PDB file of C-alpha atoms in Angstrom:
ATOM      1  CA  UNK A 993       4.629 -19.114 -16.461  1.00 41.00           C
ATOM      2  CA  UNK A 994       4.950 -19.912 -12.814  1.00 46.00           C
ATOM      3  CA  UNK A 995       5.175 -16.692 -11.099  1.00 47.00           C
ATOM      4  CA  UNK A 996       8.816 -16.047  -8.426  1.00 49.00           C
ATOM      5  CA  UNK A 997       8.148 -16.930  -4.743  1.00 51.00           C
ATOM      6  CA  UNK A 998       8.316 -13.641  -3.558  1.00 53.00           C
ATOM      7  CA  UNK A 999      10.264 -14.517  -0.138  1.00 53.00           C
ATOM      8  CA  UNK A1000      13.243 -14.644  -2.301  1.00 49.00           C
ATOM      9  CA  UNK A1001      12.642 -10.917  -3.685  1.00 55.00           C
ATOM     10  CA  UNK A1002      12.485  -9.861   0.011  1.00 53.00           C
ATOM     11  CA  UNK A1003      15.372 -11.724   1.409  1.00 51.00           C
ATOM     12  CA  UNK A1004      17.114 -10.287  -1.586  1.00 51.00           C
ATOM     13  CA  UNK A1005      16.356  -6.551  -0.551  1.00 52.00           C
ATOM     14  CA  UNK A1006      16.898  -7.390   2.981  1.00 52.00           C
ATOM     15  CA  UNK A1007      19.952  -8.226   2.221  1.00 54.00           C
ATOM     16  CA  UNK A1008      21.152  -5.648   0.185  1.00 50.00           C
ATOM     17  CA  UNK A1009      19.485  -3.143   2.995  1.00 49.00           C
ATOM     18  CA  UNK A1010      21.985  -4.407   5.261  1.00 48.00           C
ATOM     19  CA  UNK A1011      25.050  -2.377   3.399  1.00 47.00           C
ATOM     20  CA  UNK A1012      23.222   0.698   2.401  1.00 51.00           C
ATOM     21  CA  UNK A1013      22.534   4.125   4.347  1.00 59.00           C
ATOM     22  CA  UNK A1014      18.830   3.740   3.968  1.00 88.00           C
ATOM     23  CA  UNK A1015      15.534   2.283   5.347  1.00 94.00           C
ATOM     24  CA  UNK A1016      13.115  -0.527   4.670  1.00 94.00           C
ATOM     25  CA  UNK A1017       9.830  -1.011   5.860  1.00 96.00           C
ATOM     26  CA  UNK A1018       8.167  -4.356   5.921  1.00 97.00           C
ATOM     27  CA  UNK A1019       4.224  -4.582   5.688  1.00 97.00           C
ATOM     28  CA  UNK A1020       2.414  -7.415   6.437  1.00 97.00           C
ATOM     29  CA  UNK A1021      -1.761  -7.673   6.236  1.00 97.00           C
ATOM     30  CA  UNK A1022      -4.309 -10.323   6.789  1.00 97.00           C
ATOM     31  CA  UNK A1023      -8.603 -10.307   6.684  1.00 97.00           C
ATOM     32  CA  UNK A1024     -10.475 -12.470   8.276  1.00 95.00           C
ATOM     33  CA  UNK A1025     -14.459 -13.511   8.329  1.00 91.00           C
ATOM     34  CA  UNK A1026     -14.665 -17.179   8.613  1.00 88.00           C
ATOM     35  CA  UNK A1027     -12.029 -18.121   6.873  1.00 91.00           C
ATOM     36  CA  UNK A1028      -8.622 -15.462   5.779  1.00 94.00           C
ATOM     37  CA  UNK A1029      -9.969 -13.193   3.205  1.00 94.00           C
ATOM     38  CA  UNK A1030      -6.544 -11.404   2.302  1.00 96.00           C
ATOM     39  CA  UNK A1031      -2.832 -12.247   2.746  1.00 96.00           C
ATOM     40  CA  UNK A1032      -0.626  -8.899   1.566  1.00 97.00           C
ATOM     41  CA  UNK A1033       3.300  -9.032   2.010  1.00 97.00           C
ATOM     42  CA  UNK A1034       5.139  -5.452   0.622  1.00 98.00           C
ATOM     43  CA  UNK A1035       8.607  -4.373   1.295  1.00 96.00           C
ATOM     44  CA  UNK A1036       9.609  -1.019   0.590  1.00 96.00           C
ATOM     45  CA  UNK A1037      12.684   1.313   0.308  1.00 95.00           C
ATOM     46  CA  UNK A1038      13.515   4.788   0.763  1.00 95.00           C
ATOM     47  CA  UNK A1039      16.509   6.339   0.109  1.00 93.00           C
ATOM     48  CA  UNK A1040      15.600  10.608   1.186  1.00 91.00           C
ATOM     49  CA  UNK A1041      12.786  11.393  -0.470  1.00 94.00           C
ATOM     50  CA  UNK A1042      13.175   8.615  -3.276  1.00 96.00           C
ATOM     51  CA  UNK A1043      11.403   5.058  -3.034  1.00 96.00           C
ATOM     52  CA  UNK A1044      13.839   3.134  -5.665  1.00 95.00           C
ATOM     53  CA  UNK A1045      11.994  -0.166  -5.003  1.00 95.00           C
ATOM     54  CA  UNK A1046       8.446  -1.064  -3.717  1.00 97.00           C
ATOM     55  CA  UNK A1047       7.745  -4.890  -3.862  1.00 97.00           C
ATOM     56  CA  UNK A1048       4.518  -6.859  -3.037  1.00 97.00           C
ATOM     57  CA  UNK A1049       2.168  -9.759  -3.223  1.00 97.00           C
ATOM     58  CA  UNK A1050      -1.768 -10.356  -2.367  1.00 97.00           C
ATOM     59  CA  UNK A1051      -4.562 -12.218  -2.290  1.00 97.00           C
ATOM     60  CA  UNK A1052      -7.707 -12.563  -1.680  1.00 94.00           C
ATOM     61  CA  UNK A1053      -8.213 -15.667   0.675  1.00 91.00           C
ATOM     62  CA  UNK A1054      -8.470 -17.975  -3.001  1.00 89.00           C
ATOM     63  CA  UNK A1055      -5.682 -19.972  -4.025  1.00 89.00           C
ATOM     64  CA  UNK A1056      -6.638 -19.564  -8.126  1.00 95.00           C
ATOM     65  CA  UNK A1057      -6.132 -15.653  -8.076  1.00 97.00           C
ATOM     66  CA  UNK A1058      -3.150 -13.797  -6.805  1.00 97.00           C
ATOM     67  CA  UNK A1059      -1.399 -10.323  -7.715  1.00 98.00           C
ATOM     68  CA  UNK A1060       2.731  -9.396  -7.729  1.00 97.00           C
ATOM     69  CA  UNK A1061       3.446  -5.707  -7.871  1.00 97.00           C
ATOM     70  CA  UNK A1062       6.561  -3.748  -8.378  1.00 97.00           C
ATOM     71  CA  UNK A1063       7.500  -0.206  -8.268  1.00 97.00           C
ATOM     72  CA  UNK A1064       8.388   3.018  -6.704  1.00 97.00           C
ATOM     73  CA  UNK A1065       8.305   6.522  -6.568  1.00 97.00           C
ATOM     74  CA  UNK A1066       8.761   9.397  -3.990  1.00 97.00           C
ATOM     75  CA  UNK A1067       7.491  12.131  -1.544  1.00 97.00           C
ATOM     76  CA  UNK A1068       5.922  15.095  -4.109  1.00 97.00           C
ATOM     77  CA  UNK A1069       5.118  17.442  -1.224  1.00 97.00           C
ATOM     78  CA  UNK A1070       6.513  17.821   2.627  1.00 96.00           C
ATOM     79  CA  UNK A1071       5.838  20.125   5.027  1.00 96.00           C
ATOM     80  CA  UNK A1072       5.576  20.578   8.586  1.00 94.00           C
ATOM     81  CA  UNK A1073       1.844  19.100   8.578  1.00 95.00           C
ATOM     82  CA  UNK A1074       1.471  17.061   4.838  1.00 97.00           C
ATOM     83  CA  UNK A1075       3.167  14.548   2.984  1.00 98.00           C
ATOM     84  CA  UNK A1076       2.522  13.205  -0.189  1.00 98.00           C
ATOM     85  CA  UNK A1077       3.545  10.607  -1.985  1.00 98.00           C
ATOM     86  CA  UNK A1078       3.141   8.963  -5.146  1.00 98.00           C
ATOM     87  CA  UNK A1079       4.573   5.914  -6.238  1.00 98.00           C
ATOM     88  CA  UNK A1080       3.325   3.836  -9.396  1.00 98.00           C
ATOM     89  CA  UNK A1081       3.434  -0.082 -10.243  1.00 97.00           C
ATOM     90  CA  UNK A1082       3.332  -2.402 -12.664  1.00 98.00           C
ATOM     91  CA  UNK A1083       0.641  -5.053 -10.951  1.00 98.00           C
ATOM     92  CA  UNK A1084       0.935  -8.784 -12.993  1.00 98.00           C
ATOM     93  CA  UNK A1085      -1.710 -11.108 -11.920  1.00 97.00           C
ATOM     94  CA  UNK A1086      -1.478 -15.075 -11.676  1.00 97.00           C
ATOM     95  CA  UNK A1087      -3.616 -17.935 -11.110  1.00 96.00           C
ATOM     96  CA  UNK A1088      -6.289 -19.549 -13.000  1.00 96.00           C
ATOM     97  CA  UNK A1089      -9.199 -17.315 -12.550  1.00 95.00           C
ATOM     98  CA  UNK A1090      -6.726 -14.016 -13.366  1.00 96.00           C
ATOM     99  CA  UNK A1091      -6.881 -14.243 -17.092  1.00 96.00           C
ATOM    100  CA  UNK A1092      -2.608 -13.007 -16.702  1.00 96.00           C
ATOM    101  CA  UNK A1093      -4.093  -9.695 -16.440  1.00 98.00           C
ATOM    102  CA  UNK A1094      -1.807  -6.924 -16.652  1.00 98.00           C
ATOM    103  CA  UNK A1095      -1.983  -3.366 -14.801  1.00 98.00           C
ATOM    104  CA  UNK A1096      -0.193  -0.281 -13.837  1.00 98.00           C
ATOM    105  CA  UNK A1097      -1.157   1.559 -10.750  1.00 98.00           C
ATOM    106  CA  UNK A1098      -0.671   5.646 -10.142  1.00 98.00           C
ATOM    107  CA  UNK A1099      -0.394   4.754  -6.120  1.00 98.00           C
ATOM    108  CA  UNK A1100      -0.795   8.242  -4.033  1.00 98.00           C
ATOM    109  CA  UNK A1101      -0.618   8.383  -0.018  1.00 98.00           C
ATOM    110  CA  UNK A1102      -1.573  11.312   1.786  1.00 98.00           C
ATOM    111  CA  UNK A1103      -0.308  12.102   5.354  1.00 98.00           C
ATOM    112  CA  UNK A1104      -1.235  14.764   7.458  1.00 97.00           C
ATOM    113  CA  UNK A1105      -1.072  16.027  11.073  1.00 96.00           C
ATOM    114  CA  UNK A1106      -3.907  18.224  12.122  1.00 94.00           C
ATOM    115  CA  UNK A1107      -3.469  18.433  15.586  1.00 95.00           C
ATOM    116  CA  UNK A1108      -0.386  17.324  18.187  1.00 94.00           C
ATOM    117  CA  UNK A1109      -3.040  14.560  18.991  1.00 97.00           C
ATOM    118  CA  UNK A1110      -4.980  14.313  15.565  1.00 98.00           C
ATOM    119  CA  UNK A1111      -3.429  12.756  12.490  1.00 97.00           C
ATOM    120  CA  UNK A1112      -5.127  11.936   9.066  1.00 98.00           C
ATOM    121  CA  UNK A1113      -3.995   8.889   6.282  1.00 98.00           C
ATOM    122  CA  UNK A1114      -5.534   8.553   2.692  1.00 98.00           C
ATOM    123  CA  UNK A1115      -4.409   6.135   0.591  1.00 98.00           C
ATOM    124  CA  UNK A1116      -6.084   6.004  -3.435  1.00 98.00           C
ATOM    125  CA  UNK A1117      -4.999   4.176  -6.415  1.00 98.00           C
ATOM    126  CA  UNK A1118      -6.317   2.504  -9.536  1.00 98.00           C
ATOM    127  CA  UNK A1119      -6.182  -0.745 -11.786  1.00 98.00           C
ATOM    128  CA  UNK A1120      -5.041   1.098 -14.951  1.00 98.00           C
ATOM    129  CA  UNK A1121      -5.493  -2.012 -17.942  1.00 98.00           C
ATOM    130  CA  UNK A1122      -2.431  -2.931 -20.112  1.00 98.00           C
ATOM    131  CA  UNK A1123      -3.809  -5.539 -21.634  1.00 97.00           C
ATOM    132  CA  UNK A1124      -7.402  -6.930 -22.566  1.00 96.00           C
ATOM    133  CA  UNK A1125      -7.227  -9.374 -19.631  1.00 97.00           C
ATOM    134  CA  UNK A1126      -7.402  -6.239 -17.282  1.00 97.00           C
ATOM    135  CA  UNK A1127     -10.810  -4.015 -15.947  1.00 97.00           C
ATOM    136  CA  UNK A1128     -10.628  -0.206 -14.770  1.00 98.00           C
ATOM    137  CA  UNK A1129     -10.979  -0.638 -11.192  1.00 98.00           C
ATOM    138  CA  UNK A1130     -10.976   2.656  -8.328  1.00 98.00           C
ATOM    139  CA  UNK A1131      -9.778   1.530  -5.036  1.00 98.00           C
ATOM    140  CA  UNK A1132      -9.644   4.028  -1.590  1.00 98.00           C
ATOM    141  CA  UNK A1133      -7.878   1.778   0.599  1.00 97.00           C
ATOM    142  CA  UNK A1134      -7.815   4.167   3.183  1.00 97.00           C
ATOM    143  CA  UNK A1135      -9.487   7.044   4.276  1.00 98.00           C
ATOM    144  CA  UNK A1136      -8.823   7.917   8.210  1.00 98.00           C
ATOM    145  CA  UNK A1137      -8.493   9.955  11.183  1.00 98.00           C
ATOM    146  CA  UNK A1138      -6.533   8.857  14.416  1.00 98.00           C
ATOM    147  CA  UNK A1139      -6.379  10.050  18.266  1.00 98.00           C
ATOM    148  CA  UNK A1140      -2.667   9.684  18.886  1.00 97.00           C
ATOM    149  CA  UNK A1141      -2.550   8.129  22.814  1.00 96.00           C
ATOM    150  CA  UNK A1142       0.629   7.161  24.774  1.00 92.00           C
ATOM    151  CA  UNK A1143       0.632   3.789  23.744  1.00 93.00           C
ATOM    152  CA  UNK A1144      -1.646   2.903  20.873  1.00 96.00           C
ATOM    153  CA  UNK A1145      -3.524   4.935  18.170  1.00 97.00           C
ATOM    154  CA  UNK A1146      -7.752   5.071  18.233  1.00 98.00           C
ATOM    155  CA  UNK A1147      -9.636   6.200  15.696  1.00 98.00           C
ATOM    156  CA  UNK A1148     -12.046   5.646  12.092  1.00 98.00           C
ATOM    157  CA  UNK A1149     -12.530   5.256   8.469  1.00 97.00           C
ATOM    158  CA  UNK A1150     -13.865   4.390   5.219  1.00 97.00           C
ATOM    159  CA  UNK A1151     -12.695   2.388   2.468  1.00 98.00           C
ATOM    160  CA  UNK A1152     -14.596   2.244  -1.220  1.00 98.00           C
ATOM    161  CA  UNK A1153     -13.926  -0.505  -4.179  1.00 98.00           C
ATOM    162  CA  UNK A1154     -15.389   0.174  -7.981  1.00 98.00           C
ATOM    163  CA  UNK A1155     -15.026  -2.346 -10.586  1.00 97.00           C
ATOM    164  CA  UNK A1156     -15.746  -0.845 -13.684  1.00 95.00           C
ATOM    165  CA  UNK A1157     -18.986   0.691 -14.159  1.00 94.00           C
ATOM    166  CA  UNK A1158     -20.230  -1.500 -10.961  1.00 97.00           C
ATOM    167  CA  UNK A1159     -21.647   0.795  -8.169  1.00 96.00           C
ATOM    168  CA  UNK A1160     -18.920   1.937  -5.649  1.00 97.00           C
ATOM    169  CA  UNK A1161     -18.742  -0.603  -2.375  1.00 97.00           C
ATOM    170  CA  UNK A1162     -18.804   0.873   0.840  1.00 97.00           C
ATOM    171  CA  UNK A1163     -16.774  -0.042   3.671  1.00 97.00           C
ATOM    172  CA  UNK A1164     -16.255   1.661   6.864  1.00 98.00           C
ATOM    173  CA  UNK A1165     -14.390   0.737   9.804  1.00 98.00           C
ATOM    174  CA  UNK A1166     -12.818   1.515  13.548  1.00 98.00           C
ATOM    175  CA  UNK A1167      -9.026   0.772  14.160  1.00 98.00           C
ATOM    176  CA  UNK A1168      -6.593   0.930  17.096  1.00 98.00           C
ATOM    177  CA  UNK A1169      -2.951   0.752  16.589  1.00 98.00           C
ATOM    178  CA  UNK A1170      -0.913  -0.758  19.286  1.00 97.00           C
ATOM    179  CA  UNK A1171       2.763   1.383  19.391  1.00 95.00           C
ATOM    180  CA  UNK A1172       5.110  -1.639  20.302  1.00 94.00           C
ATOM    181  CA  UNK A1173       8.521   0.216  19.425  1.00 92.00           C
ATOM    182  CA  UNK A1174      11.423  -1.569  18.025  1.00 90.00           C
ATOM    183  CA  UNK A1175       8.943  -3.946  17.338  1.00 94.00           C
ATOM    184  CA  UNK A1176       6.560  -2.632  15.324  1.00 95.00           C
ATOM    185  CA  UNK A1177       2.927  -1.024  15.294  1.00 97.00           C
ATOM    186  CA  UNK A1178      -0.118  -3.498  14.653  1.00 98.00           C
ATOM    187  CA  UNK A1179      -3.022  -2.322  13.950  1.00 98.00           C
ATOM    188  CA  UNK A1180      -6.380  -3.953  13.807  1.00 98.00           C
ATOM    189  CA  UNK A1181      -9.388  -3.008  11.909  1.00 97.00           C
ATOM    190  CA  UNK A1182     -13.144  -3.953  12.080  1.00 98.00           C
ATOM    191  CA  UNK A1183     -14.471  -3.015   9.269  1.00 97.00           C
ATOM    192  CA  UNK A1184     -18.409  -3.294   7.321  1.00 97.00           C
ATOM    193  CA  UNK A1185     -18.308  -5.241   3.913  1.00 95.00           C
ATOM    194  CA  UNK A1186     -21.210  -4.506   1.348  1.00 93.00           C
ATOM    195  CA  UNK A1187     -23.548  -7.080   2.351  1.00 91.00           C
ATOM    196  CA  UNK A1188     -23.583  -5.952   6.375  1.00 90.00           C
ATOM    197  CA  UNK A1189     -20.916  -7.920   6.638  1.00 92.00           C
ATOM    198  CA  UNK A1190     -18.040  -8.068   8.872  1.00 95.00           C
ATOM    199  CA  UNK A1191     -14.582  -8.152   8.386  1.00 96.00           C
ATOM    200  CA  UNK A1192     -11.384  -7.816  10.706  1.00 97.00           C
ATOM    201  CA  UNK A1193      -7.979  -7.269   9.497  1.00 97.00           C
ATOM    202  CA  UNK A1194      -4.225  -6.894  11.064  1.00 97.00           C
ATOM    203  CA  UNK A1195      -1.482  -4.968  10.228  1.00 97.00           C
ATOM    204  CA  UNK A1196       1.825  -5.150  10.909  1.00 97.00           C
ATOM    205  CA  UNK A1197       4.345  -2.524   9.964  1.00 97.00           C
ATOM    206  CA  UNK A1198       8.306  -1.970  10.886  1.00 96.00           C
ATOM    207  CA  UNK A1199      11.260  -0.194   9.488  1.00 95.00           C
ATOM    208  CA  UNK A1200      14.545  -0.895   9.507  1.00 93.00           C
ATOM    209  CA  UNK A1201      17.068   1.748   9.410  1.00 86.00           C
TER     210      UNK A1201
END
């Protein structure tokens, strides 16, 4: 079954954002060696503390494997310092080499702010199989700590991928986060592959109230 374009999802909660009392967030990601290594489109909405819908697509630079997610979720924990979220997803794959596999995904994102100056992001979740197409797979997407400056964000991470019983990869990285207002924040990573390779990779977030 082909799989829907998933512009048409967004301009669809775009849309419907425009007559509600709420917020969406648009995500966008690329990674780069060579040649583009990722493309990643989300859209998310939060009404409060709820996040009623959670929409996305990726890929991984190939044009026979590709992943649609949907879901959503809410903030567990606030305080003056932490937030946590959790969110799950169903996650349907498509293409040729994906085998139609079939997921859900516990999604958690932890926030804190240790410092005025200091803030800390990590972001975990795993490839839970629904059907026999699927693998277990552990992802840390995110593990870092930023120096908040006037105008853009400094700081470093590490990243991890497990497939199965496969050793864990490791991948650190530095990022800087340009603070471009009603525009958005962009962020750009360099980051170390298994391999000694490297990878860089931009990111482009901005909500809409």
């Amino acid at each position: 079954m082909k799989s829907p374009p998933i512009f048409l999802l967004i301009l669809y909660l775009l849309g419907f954002d425009a007559f509600a009392q709420n917020s969406v967030t648009l995500i966008g990601r690329m990674s780069m060696r060579n040649r583009a290594t990722q493309h990643y489109l989300e859209v998310i909405e939060t009404r409060g503390r709820w996040i009623p819908i959670d929409i996305g697509y990726i890929d991984f630079g190939r044009s026979d494997y590709r992943e649609y997610f949907f879901g959503g979720g809410g903030v567990v924990f606030k305080s003056n310092n932490l937030v946590i979220v959790q969110e799950g997803y169903l996650d349907q794959t498509a293409g040729t080499a994906s085998g139609s596999a079939l997921y859900f995904q516990p999604f958690t994102v932890v926030s804190c702010g240790l410092t005025d100056k200091i803030s800390g992001q990590v972001v975990y979740f795993t490839y839970l199989p629904l059907n026999k197409a699927g693998r277990l797979q552990y992802v840390l997407e995110t593990s870092k700590l930023e120096y908040n400056f006037k105008h853009f964000k400094a700081g470093g991470g590490y990243g991890a991928y497990r497939y199965g019983d496969e050793p864990w990869q490791h991948k650190p990285f530095v990022t800087a986060t340009l603070k471009c207002g009603r525009l958005g924040d962009v962020e750009f990573w360099l980051q170390r592959l298994p391999g000694n390779h490297a990878q860089a990779q931009i990111r482009f977030s901005k909500t809409f109230e």
